Short mmCIF file of N, CA, C and O in Angstrom, two decimals:
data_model
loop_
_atom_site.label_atom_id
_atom_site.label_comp_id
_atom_site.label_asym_id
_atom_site.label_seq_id
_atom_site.Cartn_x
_atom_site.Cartn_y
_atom_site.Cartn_z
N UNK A 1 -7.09 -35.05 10.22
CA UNK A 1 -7.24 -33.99 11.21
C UNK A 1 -8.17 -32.93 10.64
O UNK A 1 -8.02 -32.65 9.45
N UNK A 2 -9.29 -32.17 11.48
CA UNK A 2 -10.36 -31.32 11.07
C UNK A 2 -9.09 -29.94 10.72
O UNK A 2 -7.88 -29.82 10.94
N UNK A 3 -10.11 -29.11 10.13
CA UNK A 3 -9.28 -27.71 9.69
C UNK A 3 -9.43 -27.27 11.21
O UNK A 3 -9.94 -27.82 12.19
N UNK A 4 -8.81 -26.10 11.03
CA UNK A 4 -8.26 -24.80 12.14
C UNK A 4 -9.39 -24.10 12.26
O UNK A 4 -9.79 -23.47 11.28
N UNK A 5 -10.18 -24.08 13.66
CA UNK A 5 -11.18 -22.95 13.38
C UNK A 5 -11.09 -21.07 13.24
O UNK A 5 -10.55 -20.29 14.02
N UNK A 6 -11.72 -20.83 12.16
CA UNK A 6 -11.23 -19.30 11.76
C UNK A 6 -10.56 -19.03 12.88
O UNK A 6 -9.36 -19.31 12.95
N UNK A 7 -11.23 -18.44 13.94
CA UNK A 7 -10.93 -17.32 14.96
C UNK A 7 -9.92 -18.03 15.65
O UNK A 7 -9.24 -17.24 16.30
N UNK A 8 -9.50 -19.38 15.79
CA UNK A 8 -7.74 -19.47 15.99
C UNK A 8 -7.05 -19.84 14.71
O UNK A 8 -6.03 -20.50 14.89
N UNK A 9 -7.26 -19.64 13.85
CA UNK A 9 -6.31 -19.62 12.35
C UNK A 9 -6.01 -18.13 12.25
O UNK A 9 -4.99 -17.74 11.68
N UNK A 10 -6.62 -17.55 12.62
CA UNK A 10 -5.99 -16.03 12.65
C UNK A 10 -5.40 -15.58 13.42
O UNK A 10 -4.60 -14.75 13.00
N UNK A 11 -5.40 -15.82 14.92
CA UNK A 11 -4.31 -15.67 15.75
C UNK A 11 -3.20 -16.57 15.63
O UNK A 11 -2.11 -16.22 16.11
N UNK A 12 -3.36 -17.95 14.93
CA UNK A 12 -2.36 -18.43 14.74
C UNK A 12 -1.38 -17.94 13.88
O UNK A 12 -0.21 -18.27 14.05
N UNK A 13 -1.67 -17.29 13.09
CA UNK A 13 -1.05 -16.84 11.87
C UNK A 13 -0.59 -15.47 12.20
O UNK A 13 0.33 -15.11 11.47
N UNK A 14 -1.05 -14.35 13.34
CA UNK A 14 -0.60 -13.10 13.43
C UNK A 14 0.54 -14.04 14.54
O UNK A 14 1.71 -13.97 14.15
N UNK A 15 0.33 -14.92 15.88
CA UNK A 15 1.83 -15.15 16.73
C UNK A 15 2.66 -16.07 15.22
O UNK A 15 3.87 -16.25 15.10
N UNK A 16 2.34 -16.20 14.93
CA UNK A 16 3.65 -17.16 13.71
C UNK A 16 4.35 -16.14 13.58
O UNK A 16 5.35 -15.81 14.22
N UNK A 17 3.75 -15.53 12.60
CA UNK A 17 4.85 -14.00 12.25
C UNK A 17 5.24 -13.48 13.22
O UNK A 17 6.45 -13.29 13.15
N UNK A 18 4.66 -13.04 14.39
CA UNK A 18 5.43 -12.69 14.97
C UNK A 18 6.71 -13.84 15.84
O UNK A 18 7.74 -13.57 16.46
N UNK A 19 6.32 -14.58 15.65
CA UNK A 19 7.17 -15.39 16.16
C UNK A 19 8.58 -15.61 15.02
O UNK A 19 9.73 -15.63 15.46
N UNK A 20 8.31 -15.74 13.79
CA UNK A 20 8.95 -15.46 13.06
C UNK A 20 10.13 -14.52 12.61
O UNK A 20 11.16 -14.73 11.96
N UNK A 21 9.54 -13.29 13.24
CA UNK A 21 10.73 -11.76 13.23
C UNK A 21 11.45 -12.11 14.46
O UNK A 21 12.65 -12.18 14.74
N UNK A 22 10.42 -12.32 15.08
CA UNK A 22 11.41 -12.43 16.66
C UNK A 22 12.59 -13.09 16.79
O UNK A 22 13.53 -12.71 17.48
N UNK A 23 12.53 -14.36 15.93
CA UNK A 23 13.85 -15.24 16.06
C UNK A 23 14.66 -14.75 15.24
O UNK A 23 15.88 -14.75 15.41
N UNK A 24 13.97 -14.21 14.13
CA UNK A 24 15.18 -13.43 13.15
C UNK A 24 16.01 -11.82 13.80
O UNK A 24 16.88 -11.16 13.24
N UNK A 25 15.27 -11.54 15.29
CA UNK A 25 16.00 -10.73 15.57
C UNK A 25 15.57 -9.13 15.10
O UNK A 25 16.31 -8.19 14.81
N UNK A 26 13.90 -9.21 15.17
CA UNK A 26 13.04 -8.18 14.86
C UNK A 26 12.00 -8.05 15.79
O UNK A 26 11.04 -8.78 15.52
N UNK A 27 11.87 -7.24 16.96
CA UNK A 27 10.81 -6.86 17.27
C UNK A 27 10.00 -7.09 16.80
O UNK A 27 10.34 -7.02 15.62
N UNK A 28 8.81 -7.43 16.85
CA UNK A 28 7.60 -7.85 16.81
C UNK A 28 6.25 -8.14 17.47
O UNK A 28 6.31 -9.27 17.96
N UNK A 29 5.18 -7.65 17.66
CA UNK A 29 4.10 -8.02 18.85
C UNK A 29 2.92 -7.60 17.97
O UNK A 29 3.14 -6.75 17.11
N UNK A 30 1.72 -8.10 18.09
CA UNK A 30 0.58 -8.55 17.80
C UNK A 30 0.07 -7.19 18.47
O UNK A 30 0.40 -6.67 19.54
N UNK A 31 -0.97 -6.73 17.38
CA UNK A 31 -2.25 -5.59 18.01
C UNK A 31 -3.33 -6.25 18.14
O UNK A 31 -3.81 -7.21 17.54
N UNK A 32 -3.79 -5.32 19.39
CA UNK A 32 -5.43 -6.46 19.31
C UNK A 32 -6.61 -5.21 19.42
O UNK A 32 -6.37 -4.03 19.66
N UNK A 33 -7.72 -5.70 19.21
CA UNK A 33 -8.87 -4.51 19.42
C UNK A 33 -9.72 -4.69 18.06
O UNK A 33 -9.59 -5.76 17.45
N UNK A 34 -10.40 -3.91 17.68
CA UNK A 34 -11.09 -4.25 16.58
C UNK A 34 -11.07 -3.17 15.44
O UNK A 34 -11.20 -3.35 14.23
N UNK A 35 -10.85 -1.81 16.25
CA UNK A 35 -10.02 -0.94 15.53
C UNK A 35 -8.62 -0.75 15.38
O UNK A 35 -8.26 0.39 15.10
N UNK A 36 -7.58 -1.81 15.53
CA UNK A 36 -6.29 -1.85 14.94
C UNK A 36 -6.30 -1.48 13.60
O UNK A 36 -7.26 -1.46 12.82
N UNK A 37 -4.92 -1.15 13.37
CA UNK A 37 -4.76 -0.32 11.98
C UNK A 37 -3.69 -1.42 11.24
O UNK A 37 -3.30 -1.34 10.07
N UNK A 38 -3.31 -2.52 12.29
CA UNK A 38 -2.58 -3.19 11.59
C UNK A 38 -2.72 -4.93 12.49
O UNK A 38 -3.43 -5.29 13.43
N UNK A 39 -1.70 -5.65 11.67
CA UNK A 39 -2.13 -7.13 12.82
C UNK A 39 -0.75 -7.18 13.68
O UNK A 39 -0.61 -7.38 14.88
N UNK A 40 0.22 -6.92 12.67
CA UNK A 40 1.65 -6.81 13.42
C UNK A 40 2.21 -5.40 13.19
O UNK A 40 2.14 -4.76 12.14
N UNK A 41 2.86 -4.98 14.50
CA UNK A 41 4.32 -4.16 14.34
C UNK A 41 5.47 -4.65 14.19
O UNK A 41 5.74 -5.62 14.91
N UNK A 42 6.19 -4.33 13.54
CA UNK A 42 7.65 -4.79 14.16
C UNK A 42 8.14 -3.25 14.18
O UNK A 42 7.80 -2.22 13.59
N UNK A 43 9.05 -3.57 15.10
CA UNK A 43 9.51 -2.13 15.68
C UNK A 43 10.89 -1.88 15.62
O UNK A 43 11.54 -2.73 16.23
N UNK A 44 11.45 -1.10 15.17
CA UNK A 44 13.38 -0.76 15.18
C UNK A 44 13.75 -1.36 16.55
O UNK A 44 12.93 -1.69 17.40
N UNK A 45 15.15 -1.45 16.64
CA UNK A 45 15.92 -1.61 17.89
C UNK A 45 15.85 -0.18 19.06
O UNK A 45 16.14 -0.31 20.25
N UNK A 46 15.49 0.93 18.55
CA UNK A 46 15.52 2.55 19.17
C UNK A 46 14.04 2.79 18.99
O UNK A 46 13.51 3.79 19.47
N UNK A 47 13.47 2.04 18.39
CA UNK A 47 11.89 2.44 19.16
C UNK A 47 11.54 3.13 18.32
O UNK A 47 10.31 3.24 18.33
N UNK A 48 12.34 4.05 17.05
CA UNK A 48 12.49 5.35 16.27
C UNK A 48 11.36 5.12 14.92
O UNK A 48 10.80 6.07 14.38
N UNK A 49 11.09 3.45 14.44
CA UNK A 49 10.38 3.63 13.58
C UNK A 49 9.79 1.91 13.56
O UNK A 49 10.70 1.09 13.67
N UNK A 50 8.37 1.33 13.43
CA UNK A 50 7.26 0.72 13.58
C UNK A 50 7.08 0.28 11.95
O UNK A 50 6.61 1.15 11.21
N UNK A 51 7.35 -0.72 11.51
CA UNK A 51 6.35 -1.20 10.40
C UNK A 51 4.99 -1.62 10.50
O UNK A 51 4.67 -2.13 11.57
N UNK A 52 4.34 -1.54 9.81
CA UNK A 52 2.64 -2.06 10.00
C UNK A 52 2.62 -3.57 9.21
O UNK A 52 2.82 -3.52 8.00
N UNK A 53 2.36 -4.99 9.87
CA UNK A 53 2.18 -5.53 8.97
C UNK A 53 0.40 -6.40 8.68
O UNK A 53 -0.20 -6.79 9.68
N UNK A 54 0.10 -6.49 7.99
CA UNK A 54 -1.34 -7.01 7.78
C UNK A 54 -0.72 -8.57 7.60
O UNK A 54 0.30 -8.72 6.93
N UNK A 55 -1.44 -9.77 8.28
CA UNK A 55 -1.42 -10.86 8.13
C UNK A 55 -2.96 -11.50 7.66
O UNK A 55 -4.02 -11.25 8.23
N UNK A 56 -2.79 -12.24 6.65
CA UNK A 56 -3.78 -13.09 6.56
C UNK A 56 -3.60 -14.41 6.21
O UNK A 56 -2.99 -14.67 5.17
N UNK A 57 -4.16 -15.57 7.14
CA UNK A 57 -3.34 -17.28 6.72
C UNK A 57 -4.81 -17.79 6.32
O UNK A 57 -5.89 -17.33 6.68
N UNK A 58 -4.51 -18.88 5.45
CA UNK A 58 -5.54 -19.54 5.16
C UNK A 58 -5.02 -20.77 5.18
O UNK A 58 -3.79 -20.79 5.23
N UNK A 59 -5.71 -22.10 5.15
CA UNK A 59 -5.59 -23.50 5.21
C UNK A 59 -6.12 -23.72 3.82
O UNK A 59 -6.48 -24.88 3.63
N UNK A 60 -6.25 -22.96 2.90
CA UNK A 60 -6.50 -23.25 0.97
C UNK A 60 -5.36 -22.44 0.75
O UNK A 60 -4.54 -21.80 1.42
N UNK A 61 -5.75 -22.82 -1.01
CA UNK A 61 -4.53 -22.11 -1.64
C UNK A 61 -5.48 -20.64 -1.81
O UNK A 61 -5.34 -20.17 -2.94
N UNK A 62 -6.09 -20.09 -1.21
CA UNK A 62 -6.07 -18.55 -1.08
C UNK A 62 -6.25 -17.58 -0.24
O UNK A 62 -6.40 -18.02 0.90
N UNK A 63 -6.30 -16.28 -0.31
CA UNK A 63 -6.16 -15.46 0.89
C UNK A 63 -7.58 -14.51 0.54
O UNK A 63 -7.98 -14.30 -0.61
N UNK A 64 -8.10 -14.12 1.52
CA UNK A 64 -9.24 -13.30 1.56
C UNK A 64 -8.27 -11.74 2.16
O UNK A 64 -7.82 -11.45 3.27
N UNK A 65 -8.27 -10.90 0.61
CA UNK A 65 -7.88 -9.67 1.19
C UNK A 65 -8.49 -8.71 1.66
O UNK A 65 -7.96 -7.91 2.43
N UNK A 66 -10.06 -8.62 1.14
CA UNK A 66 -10.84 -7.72 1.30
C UNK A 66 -10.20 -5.89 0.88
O UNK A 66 -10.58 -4.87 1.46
N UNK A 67 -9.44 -5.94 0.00
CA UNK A 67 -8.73 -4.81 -0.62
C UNK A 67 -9.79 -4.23 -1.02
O UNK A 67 -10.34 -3.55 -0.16
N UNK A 68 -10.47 -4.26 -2.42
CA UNK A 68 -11.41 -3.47 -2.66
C UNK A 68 -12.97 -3.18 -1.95
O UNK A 68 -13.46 -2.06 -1.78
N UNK A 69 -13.53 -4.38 -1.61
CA UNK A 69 -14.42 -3.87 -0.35
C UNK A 69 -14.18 -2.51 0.45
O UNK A 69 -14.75 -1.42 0.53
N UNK A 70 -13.01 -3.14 1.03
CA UNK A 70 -12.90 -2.07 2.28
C UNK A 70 -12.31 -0.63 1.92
O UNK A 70 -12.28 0.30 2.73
N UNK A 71 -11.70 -0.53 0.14
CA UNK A 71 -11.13 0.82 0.09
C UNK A 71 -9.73 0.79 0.13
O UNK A 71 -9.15 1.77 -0.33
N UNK A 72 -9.14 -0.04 0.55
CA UNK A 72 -7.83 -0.57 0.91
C UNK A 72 -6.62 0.07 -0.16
O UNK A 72 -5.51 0.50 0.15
N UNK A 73 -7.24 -0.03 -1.50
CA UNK A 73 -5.93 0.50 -2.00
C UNK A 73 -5.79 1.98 -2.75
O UNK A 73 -5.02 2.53 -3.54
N UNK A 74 -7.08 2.32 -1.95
CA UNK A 74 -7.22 4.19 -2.00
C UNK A 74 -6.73 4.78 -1.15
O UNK A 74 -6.35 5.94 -1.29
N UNK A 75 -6.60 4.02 0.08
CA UNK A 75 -5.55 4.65 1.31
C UNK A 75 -4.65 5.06 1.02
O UNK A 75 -4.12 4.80 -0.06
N UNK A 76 -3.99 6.12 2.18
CA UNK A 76 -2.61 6.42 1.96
C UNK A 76 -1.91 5.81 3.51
O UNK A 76 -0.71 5.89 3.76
N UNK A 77 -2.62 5.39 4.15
CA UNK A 77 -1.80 4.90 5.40
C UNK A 77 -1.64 3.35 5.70
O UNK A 77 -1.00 2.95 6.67
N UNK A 78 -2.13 2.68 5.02
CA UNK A 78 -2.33 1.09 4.58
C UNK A 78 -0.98 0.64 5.25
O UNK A 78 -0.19 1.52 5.59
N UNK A 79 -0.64 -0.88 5.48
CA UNK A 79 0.27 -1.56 5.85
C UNK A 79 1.38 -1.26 5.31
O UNK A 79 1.25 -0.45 4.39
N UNK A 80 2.64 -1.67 5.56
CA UNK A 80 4.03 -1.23 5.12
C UNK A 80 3.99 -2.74 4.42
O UNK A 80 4.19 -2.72 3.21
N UNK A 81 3.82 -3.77 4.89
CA UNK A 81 3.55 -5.50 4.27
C UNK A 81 2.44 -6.27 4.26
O UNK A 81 1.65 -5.92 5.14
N UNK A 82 2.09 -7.16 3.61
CA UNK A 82 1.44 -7.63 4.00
C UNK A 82 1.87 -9.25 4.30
O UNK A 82 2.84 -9.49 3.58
N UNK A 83 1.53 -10.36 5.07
CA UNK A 83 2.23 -11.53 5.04
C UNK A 83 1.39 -12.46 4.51
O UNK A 83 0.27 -12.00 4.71
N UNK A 84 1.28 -13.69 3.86
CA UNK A 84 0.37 -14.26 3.36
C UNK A 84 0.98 -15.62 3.61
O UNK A 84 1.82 -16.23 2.94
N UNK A 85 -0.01 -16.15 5.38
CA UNK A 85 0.77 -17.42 5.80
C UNK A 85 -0.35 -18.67 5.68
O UNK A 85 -1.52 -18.72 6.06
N UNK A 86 0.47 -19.63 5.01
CA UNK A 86 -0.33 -20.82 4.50
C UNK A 86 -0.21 -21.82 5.36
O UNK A 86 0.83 -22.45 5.17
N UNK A 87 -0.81 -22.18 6.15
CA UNK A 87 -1.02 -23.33 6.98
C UNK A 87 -1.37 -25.01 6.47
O UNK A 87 -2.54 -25.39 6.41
N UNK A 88 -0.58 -25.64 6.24
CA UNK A 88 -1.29 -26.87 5.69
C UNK A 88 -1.32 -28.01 6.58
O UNK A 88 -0.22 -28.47 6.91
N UNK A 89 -2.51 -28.63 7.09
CA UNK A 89 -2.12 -30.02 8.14
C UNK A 89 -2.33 -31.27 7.46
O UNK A 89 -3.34 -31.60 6.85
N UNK A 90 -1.49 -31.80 7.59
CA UNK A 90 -1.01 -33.23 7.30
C UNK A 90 -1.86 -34.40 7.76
O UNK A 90 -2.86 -34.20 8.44
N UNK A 91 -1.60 -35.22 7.53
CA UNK A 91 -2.20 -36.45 7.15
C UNK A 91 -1.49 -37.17 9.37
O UNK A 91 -2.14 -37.49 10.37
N UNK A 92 -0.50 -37.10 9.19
CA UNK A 92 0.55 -37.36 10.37
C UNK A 92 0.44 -36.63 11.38
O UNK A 92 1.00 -36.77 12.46
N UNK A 93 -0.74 -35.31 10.86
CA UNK A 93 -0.68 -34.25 12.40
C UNK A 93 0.63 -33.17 12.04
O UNK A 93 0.53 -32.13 12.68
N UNK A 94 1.48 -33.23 11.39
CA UNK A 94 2.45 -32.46 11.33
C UNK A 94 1.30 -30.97 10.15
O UNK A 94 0.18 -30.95 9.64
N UNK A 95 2.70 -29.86 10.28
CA UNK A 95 2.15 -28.67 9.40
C UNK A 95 3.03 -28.22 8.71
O UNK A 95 4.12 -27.91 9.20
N UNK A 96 2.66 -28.04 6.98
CA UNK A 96 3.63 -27.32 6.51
C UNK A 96 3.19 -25.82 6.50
O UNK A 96 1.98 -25.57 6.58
N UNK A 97 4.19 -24.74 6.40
CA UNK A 97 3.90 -23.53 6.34
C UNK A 97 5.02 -22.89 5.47
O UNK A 97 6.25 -22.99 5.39
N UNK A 98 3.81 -22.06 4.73
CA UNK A 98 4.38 -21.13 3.27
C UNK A 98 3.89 -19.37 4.25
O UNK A 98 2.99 -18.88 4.94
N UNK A 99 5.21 -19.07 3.66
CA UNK A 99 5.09 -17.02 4.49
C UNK A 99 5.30 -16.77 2.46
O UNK A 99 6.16 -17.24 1.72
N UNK A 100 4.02 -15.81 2.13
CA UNK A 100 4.86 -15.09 0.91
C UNK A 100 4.78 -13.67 1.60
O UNK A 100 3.97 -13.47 2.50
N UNK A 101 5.44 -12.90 1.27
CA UNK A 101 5.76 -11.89 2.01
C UNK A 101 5.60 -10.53 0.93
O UNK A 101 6.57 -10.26 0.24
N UNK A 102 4.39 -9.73 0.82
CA UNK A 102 4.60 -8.44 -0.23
C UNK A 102 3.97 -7.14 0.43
O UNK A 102 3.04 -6.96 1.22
N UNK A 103 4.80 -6.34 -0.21
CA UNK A 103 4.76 -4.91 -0.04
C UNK A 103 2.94 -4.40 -0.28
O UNK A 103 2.34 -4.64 -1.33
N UNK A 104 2.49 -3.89 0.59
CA UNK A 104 1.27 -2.87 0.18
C UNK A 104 1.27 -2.79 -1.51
O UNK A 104 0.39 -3.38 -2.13
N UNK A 105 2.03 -2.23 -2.01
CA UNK A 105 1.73 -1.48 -3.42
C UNK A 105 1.91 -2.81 -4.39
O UNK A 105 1.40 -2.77 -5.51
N UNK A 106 2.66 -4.02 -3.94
CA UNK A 106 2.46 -5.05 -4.85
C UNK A 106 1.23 -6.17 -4.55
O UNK A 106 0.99 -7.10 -5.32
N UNK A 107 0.61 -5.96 -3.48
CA UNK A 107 -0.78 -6.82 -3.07
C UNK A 107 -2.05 -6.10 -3.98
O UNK A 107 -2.81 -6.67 -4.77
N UNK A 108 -2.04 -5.07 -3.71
CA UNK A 108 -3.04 -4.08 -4.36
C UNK A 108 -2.60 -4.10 -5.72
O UNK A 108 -3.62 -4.29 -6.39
N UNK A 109 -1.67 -4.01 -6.43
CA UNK A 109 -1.36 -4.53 -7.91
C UNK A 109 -2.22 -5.59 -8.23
O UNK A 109 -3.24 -5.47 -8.90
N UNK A 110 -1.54 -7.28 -7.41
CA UNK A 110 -2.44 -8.58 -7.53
C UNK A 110 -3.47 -8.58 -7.75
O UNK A 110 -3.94 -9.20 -8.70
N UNK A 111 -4.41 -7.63 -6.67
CA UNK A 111 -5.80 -7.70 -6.62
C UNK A 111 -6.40 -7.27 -7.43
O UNK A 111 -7.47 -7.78 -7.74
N UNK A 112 -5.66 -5.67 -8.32
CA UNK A 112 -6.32 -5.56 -9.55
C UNK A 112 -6.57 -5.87 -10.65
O UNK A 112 -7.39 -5.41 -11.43
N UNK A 113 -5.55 -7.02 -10.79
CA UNK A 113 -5.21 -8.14 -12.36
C UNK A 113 -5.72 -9.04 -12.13
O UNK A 113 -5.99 -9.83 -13.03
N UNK A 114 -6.09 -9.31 -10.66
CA UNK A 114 -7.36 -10.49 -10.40
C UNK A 114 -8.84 -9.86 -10.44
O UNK A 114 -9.63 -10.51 -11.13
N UNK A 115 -9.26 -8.87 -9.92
CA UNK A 115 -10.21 -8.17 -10.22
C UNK A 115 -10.68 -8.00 -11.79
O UNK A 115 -11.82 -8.20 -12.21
N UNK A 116 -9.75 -7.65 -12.41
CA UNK A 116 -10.15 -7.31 -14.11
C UNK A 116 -10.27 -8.62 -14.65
O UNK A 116 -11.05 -8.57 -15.60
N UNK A 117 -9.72 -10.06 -14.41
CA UNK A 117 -9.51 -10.97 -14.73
C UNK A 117 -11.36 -11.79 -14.52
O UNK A 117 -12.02 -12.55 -15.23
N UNK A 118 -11.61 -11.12 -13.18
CA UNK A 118 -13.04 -11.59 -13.24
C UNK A 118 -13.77 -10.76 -13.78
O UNK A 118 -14.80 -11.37 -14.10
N UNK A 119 -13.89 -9.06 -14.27
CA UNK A 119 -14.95 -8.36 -14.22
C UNK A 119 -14.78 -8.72 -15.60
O UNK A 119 -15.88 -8.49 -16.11
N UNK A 120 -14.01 -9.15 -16.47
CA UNK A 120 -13.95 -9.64 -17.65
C UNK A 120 -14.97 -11.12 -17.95
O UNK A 120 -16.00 -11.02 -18.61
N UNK A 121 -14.63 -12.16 -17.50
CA UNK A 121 -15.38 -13.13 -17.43
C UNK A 121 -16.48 -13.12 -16.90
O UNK A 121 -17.23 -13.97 -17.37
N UNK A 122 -17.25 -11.98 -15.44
CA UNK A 122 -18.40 -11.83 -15.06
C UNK A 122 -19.18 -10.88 -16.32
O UNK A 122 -20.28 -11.36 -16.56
N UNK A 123 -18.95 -10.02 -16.93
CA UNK A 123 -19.32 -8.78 -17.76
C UNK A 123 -19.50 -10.31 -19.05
O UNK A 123 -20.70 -10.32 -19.35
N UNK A 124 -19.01 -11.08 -19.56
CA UNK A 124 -18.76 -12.10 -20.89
C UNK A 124 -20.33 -12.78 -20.33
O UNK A 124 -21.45 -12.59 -20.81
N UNK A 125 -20.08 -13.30 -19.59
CA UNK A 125 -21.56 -13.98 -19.02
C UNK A 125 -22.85 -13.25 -18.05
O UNK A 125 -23.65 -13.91 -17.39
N UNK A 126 -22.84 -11.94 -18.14
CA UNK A 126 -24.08 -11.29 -18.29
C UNK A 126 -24.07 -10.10 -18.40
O UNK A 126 -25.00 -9.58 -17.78
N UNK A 127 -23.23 -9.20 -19.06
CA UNK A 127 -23.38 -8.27 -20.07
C UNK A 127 -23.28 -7.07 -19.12
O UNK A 127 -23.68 -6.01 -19.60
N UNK A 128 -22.85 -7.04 -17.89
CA UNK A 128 -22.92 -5.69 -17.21
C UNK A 128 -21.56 -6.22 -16.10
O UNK A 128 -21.10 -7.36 -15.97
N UNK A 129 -21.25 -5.28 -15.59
CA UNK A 129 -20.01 -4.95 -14.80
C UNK A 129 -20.83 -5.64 -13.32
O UNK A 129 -22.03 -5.51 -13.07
N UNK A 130 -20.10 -6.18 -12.71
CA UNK A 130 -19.74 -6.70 -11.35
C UNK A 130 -19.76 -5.33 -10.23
O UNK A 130 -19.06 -4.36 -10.52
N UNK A 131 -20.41 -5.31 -9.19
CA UNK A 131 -19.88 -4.05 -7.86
C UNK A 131 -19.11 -5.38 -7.22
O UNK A 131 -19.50 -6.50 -6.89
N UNK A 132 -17.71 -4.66 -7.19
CA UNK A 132 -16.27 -5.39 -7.01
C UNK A 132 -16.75 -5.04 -5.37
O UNK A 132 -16.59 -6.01 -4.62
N UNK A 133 -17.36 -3.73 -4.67
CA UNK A 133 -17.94 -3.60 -2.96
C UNK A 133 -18.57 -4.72 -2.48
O UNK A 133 -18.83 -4.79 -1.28
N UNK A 134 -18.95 -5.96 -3.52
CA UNK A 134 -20.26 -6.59 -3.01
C UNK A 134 -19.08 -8.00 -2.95
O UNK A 134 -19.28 -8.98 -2.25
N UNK A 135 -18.22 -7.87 -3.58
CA UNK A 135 -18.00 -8.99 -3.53
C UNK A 135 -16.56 -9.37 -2.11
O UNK A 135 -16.07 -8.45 -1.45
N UNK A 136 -16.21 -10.59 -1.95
CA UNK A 136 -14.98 -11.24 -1.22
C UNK A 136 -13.53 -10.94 -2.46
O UNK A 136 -13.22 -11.54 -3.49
N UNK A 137 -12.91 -9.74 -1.75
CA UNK A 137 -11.57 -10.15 -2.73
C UNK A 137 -10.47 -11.20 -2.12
O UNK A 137 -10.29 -11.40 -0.92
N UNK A 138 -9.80 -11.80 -3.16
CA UNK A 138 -8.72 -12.78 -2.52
C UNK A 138 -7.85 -12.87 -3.89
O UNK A 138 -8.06 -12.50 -5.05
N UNK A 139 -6.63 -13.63 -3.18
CA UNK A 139 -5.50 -13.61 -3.92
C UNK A 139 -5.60 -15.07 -3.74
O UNK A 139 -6.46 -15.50 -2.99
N UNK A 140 -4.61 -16.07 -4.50
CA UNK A 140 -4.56 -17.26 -5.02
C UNK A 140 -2.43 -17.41 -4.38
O UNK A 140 -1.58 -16.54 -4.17
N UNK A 141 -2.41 -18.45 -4.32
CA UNK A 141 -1.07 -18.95 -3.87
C UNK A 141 -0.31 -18.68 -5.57
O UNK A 141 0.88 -18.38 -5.59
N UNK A 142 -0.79 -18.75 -6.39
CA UNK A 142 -0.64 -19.08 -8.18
C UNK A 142 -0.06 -17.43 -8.12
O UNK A 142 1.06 -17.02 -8.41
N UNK A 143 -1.22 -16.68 -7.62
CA UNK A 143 -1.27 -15.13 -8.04
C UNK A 143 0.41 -14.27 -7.41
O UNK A 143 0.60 -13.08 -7.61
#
């Protein structure tokens, strides 16, 4: 079976989660627009308080966070979670799916021990520092 094309691997992956809280008995609904501040809410039972969650699924073992590009972990209003849903299709047509599930302040951790992990090995093989702006950040299923 061919992969998932991006632009429905990403809506697939923001209704999962939400489909996901929902059965667990969490509000949940999908933002759309292009200036959203988040991919999911889930929302209290009283309406009183909204989590933000950022989803990103990939069909590899990694996730494109775009954390340092975009500034992401200089914010102070950033996601309350982020979800990191792994889509895998089978041989049979069937799908397995991995949710790892982390907090804002522990994604932005990841990204910086993966970040130093390359500006170390990029800086070893040509003697000057990496612009971490220029590049794709991502996290690893490992990470």
């Amino acid at each position: 079976m061919e992969r998932i094309p991006s632009y429905l691997l990403n809506l697939a992956g923001e209704y999962r989660v939400c489909s996901e809280l929902n059965k667990r008995g969490v509000f949940a609904t999908v933002t759309y627009g292009n200036r959203k501040g988040a991919d999911v809410y889930a929302i209290s039972d009283r309406c009183e308080r909204a989590l933000k969650i950022e989803v990103k699924t990939s069909q590899m073992n990694s996730f494109v966070t775009s954390i340092t590009r975009k500034g992401l972990a200089k914010r102070r209003n950033g996601p309350d979670f982020w979800v990191l849903f792994r889509i895998e299709l089978r041989m049979d047509a069937s799908f397995k799916e991995t949710f790892f599930i982390l907090s804002d302040q522990e994604i932005c951790r990841i990204q910086r021990v993966r970040n130093g992990r390359f500006q170390k090995r990029y800086f070893a093989r040509h003697g000057k520092r990496f612009d971490m702006r220029k590049g794709v950040d991502n996290v690893t299923v490992d990470d």
